PDB file of N, CA, C and O in Angstrom:
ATOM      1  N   UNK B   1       8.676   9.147 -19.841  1.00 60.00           N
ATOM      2  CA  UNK B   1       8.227   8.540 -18.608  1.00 60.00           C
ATOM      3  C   UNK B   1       9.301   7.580 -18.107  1.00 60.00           C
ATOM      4  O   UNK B   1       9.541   6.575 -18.776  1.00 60.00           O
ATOM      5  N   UNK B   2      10.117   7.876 -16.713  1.00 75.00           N
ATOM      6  CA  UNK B   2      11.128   6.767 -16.434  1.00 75.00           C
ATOM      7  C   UNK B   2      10.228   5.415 -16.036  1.00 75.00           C
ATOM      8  O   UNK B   2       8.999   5.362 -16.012  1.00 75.00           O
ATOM      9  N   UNK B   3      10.765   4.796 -15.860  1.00 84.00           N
ATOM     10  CA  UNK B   3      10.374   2.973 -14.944  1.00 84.00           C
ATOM     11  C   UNK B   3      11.219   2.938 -13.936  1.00 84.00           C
ATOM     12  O   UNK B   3      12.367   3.346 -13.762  1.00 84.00           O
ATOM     13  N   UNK B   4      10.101   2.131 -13.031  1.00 88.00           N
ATOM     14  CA  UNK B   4      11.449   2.095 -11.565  1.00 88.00           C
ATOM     15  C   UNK B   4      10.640   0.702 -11.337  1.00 88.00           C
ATOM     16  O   UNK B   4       9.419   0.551 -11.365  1.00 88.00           O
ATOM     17  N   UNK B   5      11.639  -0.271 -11.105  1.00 93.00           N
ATOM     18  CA  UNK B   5      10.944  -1.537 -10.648  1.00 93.00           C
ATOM     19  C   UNK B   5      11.070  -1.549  -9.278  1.00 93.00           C
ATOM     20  O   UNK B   5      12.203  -1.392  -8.822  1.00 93.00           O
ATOM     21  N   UNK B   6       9.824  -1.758  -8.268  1.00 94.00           N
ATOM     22  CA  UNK B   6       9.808  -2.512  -7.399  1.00 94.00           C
ATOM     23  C   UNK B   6       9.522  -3.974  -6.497  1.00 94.00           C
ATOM     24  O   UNK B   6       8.909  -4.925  -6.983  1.00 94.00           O
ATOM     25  N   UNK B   7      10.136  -3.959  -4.976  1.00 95.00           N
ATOM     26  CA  UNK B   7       9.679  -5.231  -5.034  1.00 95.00           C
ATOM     27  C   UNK B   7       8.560  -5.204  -3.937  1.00 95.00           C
ATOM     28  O   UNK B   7       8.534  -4.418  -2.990  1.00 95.00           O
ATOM     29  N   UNK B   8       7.621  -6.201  -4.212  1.00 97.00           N
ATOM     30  CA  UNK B   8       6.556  -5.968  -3.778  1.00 97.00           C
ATOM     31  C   UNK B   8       5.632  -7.351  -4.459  1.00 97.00           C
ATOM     32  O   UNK B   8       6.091  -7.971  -5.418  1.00 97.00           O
ATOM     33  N   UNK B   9       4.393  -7.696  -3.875  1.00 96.00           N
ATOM     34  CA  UNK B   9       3.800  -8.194  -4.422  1.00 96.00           C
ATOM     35  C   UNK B   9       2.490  -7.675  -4.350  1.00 96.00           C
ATOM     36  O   UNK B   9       1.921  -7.161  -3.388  1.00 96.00           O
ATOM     37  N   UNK B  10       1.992  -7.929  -5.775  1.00 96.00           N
ATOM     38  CA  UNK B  10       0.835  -6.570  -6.611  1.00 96.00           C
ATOM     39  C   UNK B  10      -0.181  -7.665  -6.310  1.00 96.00           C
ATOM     40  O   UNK B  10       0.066  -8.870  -6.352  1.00 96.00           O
ATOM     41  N   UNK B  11      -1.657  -6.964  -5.922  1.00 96.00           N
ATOM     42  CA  UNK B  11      -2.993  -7.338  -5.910  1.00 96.00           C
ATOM     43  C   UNK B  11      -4.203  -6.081  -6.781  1.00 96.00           C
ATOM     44  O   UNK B  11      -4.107  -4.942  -7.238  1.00 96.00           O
ATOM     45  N   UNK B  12      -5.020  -6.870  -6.672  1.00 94.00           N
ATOM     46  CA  UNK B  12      -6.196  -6.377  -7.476  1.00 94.00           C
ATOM     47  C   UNK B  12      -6.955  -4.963  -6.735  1.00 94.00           C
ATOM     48  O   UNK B  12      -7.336  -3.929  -7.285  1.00 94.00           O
ATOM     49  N   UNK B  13      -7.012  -5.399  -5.147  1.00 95.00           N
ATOM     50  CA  UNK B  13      -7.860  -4.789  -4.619  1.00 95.00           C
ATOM     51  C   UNK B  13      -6.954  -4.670  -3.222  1.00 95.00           C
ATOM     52  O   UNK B  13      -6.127  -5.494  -2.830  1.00 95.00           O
ATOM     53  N   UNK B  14      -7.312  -3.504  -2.623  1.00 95.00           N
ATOM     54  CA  UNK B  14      -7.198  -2.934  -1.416  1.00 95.00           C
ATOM     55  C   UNK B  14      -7.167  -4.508  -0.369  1.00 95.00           C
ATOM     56  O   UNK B  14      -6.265  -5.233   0.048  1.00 95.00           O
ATOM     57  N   UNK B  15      -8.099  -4.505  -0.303  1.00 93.00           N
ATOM     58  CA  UNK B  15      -8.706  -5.276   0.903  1.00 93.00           C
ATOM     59  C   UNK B  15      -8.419  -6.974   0.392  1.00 93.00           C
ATOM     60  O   UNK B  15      -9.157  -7.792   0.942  1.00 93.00           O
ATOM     61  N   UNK B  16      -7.751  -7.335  -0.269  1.00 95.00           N
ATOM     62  CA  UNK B  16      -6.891  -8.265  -0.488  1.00 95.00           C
ATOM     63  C   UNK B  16      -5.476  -8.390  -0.168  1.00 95.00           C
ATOM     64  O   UNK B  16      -4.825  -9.411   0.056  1.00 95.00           O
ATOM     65  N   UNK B  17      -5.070  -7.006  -0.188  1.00 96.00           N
ATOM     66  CA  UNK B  17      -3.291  -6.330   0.304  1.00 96.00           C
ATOM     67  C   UNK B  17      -3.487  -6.566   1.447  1.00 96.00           C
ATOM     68  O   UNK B  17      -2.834  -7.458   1.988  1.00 96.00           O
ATOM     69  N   UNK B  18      -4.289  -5.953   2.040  1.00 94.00           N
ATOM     70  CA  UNK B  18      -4.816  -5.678   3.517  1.00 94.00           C
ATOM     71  C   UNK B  18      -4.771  -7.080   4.049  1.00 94.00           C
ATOM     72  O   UNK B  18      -3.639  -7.360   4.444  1.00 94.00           O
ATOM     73  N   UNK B  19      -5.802  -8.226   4.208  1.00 93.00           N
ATOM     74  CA  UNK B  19      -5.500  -9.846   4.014  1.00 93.00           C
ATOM     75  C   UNK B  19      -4.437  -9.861   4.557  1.00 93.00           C
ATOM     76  O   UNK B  19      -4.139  -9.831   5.751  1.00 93.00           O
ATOM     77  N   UNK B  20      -3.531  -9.934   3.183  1.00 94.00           N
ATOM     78  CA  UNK B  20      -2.100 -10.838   3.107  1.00 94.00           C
ATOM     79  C   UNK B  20      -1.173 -10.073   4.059  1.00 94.00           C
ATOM     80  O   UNK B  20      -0.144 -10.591   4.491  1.00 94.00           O
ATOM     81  N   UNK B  21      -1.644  -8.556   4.446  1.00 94.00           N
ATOM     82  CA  UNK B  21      -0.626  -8.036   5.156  1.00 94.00           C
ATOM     83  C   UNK B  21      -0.628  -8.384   6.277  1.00 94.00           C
ATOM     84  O   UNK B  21       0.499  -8.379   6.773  1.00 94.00           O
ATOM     85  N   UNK B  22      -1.923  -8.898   7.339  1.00 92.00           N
ATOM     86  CA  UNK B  22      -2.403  -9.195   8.171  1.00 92.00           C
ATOM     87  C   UNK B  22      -2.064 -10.489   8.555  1.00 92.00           C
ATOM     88  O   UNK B  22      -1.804 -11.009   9.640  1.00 92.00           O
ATOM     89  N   UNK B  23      -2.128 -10.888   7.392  1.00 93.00           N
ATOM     90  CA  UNK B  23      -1.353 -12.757   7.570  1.00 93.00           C
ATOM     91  C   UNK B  23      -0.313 -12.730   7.903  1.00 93.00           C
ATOM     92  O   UNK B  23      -0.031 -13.738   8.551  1.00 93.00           O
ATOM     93  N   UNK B  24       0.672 -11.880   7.766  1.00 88.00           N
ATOM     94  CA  UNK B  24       2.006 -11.507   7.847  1.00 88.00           C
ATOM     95  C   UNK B  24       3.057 -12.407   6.877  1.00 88.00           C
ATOM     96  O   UNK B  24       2.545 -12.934   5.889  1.00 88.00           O
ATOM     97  N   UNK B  25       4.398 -12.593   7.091  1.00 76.00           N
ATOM     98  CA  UNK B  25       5.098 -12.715   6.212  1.00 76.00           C
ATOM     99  C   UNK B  25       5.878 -11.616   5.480  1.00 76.00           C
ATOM    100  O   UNK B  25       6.814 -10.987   5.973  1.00 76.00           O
ATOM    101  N   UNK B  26       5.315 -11.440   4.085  1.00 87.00           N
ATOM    102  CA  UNK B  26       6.420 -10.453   3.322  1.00 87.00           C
ATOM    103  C   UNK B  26       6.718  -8.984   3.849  1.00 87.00           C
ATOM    104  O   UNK B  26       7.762  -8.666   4.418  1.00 87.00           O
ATOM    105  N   UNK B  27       5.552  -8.050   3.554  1.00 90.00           N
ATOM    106  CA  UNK B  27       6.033  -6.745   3.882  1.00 90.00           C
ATOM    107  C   UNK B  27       5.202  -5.956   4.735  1.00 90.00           C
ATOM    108  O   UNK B  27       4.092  -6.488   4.742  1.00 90.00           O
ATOM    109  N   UNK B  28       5.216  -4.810   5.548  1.00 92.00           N
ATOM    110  CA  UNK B  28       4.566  -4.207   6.394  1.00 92.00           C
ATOM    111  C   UNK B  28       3.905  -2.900   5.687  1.00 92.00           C
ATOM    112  O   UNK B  28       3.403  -2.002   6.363  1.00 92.00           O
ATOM    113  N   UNK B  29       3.947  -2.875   4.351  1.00 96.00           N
ATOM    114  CA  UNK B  29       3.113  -1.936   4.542  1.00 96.00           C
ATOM    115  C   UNK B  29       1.917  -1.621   2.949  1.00 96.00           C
ATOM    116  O   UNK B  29       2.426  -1.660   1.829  1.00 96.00           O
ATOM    117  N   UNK B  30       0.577  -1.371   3.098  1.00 97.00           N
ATOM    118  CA  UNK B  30       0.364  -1.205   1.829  1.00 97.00           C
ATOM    119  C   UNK B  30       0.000  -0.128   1.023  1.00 97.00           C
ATOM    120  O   UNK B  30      -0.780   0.771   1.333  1.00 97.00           O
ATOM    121  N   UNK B  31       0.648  -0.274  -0.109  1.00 98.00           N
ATOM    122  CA  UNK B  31       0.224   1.228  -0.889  1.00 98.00           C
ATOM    123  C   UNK B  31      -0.677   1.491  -2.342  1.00 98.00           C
ATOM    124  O   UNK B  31      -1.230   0.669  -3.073  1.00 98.00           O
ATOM    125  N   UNK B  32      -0.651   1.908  -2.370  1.00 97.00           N
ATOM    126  CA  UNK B  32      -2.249   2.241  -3.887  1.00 97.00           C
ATOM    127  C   UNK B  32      -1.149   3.068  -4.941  1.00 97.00           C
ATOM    128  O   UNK B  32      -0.865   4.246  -4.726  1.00 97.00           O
ATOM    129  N   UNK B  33      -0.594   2.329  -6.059  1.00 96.00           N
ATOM    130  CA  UNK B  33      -0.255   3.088  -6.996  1.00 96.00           C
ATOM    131  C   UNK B  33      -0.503   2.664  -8.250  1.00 96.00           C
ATOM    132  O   UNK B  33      -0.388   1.492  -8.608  1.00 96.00           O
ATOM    133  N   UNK B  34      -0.934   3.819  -9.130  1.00 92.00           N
ATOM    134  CA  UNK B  34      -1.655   3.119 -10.475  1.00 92.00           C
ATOM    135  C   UNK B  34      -2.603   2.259 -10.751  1.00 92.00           C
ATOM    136  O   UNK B  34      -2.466   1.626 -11.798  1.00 92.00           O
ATOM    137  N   UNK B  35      -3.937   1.969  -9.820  1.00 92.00           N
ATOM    138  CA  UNK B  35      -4.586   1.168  -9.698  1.00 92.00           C
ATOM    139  C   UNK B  35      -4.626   0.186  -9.071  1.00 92.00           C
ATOM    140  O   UNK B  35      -5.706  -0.402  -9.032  1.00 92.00           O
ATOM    141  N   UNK B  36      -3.713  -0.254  -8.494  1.00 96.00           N
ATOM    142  CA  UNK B  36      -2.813  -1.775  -8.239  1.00 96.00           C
ATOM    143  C   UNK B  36      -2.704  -1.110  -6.570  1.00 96.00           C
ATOM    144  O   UNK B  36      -2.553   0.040  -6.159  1.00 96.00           O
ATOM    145  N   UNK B  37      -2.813  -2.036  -6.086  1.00 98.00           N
ATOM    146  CA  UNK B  37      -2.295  -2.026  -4.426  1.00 98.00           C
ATOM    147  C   UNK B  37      -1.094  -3.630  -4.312  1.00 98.00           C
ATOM    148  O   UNK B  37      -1.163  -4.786  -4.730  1.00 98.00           O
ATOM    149  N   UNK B  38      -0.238  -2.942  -3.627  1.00 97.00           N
ATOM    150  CA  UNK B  38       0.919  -3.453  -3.059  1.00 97.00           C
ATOM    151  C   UNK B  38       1.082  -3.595  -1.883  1.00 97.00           C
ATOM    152  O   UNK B  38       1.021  -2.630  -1.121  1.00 97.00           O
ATOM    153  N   UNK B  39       1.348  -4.939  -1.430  1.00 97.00           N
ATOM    154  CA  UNK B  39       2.415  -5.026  -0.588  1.00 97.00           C
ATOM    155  C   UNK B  39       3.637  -4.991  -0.420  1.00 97.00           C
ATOM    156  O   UNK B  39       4.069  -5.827  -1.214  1.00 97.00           O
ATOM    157  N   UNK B  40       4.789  -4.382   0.316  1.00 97.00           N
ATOM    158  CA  UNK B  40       6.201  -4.009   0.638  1.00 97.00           C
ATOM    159  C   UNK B  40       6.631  -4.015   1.636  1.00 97.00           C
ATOM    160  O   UNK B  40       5.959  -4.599   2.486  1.00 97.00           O
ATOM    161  N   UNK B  41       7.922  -3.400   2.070  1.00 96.00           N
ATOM    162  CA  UNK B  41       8.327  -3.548   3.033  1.00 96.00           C
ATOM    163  C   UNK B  41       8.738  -1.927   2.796  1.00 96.00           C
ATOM    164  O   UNK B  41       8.856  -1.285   1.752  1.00 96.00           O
ATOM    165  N   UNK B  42       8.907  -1.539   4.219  1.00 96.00           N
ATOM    166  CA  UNK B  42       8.726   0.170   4.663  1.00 96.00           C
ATOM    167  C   UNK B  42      10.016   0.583   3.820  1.00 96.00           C
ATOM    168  O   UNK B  42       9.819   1.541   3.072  1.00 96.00           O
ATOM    169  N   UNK B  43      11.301   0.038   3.801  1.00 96.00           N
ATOM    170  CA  UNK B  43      12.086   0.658   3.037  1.00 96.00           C
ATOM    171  C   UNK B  43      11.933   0.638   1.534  1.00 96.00           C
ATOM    172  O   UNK B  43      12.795   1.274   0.927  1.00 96.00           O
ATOM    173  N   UNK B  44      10.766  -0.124   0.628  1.00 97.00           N
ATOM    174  CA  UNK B  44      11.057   0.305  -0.605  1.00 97.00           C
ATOM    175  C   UNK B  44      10.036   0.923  -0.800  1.00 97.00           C
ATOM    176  O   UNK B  44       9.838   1.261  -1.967  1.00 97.00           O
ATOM    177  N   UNK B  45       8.826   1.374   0.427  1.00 97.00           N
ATOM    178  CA  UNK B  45       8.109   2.539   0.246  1.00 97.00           C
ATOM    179  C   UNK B  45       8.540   3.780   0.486  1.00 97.00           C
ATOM    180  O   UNK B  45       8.077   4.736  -0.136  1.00 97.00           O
ATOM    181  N   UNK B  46       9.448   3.905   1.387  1.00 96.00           N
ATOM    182  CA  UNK B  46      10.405   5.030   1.308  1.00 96.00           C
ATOM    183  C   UNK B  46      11.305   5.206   0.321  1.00 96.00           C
ATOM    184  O   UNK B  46      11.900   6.261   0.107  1.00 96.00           O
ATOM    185  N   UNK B  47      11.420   4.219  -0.277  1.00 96.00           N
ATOM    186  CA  UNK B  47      12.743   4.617  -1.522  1.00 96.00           C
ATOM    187  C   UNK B  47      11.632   4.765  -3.157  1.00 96.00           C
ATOM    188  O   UNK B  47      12.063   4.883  -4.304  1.00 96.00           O
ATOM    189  N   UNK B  48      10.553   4.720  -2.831  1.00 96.00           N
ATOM    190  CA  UNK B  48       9.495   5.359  -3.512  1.00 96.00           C
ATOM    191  C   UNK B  48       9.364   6.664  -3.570  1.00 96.00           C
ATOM    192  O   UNK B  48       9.498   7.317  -4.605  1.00 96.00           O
ATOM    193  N   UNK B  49       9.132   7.059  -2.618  1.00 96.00           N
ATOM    194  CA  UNK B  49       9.062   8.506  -1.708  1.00 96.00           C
ATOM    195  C   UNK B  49      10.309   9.575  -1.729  1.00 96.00           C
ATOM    196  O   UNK B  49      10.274  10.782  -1.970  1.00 96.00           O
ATOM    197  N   UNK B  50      11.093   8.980  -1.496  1.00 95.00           N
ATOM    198  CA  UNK B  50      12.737   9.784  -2.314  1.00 95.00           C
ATOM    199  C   UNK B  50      12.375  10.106  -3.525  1.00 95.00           C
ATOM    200  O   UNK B  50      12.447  11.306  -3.791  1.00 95.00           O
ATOM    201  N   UNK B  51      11.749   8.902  -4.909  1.00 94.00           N
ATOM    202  CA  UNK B  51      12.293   8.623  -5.874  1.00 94.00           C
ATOM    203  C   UNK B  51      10.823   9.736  -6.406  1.00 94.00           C
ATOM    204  O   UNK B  51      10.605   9.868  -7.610  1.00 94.00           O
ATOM    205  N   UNK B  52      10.168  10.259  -5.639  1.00 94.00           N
ATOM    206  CA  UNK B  52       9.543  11.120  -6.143  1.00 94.00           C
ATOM    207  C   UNK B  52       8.086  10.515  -6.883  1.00 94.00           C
ATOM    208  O   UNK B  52       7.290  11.153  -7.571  1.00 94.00           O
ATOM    209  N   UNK B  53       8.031   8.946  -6.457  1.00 95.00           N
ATOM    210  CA  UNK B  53       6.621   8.423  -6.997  1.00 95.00           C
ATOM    211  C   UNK B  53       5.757   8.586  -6.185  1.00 95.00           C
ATOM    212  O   UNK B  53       5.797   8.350  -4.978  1.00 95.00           O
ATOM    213  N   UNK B  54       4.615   9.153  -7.036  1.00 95.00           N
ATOM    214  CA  UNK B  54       2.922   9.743  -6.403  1.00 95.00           C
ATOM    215  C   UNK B  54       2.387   8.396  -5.819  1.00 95.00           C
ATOM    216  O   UNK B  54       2.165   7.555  -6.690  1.00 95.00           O
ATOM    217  N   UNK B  55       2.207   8.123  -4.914  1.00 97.00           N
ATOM    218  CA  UNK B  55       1.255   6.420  -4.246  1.00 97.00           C
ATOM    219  C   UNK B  55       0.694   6.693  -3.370  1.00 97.00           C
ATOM    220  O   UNK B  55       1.144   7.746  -2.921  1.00 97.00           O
ATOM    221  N   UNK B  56      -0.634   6.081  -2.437  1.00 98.00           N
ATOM    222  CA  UNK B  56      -0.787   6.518  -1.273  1.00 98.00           C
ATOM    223  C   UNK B  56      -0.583   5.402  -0.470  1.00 98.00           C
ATOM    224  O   UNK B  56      -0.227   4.438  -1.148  1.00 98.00           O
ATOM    225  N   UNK B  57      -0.672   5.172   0.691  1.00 98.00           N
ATOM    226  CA  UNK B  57      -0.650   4.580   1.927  1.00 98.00           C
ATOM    227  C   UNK B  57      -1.475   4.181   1.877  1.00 98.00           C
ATOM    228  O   UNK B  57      -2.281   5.081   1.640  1.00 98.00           O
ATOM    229  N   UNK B  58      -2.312   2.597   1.999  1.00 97.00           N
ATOM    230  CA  UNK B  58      -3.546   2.127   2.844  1.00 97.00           C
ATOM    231  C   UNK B  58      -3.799   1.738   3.714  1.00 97.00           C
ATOM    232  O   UNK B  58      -3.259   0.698   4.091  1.00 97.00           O
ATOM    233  N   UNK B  59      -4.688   2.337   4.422  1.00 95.00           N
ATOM    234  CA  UNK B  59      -4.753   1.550   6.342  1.00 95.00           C
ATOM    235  C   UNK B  59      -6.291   0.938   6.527  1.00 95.00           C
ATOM    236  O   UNK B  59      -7.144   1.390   5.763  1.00 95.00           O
ATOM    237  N   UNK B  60      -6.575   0.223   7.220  1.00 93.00           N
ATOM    238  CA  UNK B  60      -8.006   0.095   7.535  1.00 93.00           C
ATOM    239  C   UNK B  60      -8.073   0.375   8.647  1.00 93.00           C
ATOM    240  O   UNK B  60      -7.177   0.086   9.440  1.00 93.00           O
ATOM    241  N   UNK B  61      -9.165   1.015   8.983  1.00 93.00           N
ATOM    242  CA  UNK B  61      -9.447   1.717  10.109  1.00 93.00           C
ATOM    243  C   UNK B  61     -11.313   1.145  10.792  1.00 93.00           C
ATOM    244  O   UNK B  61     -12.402   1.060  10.224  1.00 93.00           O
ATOM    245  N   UNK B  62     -10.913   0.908  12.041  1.00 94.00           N
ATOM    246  CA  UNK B  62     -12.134   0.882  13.077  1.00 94.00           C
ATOM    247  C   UNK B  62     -12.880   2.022  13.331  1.00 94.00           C
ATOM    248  O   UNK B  62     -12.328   3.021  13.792  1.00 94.00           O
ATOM    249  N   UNK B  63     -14.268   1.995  13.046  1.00 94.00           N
ATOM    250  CA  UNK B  63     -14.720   3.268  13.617  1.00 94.00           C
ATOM    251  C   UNK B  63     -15.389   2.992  15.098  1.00 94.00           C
ATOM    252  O   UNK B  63     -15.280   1.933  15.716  1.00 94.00           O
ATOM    253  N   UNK B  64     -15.759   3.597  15.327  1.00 95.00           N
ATOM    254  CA  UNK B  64     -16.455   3.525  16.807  1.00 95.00           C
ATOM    255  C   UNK B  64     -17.665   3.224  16.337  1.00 95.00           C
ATOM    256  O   UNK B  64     -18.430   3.453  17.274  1.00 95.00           O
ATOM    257  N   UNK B  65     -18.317   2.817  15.363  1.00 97.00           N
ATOM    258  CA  UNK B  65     -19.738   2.509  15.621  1.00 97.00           C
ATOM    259  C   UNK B  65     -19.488   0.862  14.815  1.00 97.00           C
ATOM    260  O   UNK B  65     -20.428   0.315  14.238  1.00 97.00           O
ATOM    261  N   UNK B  66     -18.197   0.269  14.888  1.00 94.00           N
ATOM    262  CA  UNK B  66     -17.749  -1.256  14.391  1.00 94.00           C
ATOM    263  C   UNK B  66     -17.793  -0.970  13.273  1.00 94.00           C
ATOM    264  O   UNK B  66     -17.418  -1.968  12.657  1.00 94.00           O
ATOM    265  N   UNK B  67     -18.080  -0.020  12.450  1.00 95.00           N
ATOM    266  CA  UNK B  67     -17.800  -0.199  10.993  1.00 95.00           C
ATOM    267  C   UNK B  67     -15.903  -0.118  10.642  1.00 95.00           C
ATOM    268  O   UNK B  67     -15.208   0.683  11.267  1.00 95.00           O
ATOM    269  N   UNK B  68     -15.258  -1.132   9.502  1.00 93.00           N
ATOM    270  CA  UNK B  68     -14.039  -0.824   9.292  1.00 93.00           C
ATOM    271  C   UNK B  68     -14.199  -0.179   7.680  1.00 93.00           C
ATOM    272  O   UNK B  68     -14.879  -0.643   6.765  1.00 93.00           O
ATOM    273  N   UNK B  69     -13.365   1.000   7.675  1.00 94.00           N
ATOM    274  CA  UNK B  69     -13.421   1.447   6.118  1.00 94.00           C
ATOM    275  C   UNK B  69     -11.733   1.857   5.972  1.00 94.00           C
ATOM    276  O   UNK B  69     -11.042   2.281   6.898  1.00 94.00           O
ATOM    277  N   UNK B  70     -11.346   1.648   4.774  1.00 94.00           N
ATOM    278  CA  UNK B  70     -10.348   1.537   4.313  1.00 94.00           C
ATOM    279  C   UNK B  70      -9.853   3.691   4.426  1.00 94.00           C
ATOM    280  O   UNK B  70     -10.634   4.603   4.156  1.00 94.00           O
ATOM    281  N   UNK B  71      -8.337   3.843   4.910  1.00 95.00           N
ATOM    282  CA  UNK B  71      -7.926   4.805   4.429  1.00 95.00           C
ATOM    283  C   UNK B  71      -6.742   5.232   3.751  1.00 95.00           C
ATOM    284  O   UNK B  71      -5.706   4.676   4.117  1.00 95.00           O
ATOM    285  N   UNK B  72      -6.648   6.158   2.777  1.00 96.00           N
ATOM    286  CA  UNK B  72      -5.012   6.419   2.332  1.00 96.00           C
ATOM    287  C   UNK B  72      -5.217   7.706   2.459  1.00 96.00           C
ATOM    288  O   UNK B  72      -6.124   8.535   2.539  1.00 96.00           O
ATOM    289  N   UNK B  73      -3.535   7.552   2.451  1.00 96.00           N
ATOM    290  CA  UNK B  73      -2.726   9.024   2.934  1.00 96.00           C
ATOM    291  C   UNK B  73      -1.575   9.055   1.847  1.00 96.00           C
ATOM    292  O   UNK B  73      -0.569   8.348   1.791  1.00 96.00           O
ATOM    293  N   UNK B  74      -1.948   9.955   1.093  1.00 97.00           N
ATOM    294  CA  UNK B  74      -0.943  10.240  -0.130  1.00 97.00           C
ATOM    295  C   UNK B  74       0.196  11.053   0.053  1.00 97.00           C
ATOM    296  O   UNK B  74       0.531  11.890   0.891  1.00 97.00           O
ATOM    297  N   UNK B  75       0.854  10.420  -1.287  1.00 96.00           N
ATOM    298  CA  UNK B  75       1.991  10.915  -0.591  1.00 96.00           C
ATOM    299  C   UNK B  75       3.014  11.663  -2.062  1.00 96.00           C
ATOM    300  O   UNK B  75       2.999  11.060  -3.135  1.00 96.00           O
ATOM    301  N   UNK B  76       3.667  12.711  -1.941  1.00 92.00           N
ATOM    302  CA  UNK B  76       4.476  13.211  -2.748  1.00 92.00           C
ATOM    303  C   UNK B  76       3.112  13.505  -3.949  1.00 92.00           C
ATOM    304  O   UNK B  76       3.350  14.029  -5.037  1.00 92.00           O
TER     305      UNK B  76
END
């Protein structure tokens, strides 16, 4: 199994990433890998994505009836 360190700062839960991403500051984007959701910045989720690591994308999403539910879009 290789290791690839990234940078990022790791949370517990989705909708805590989500939060801090919203607050703005560090990185734009969050992803779900290994249990753990991250925040980053778009280039070391792409240099994820080269590097051939399985993660997904998390977005929260509005529905039309005001409910918000969380979505990912996986990737590799």
């Amino acid at each position: 199994m290789k290791t690839m360190t990234i940078e990022a700062i790791e949370f517990d839960s989705a909708h805590e990433a989500i939060q801090h991403y919203y607050a703005g500051g560090y990185g734009d984007r969050v992803i779900a890998l290994d249990r753990k959701y991250y925040l980053l910045k778009q280039a070391e989720a792409e240099r994820l994505e080269t590097a051939g690591v399985e993660f997904a994308y998390v977005f929260d999403h509005d529905l039309p009836d005001g409910r918000n539910v969380l979505m990912t879009v996986p990737v590799n």
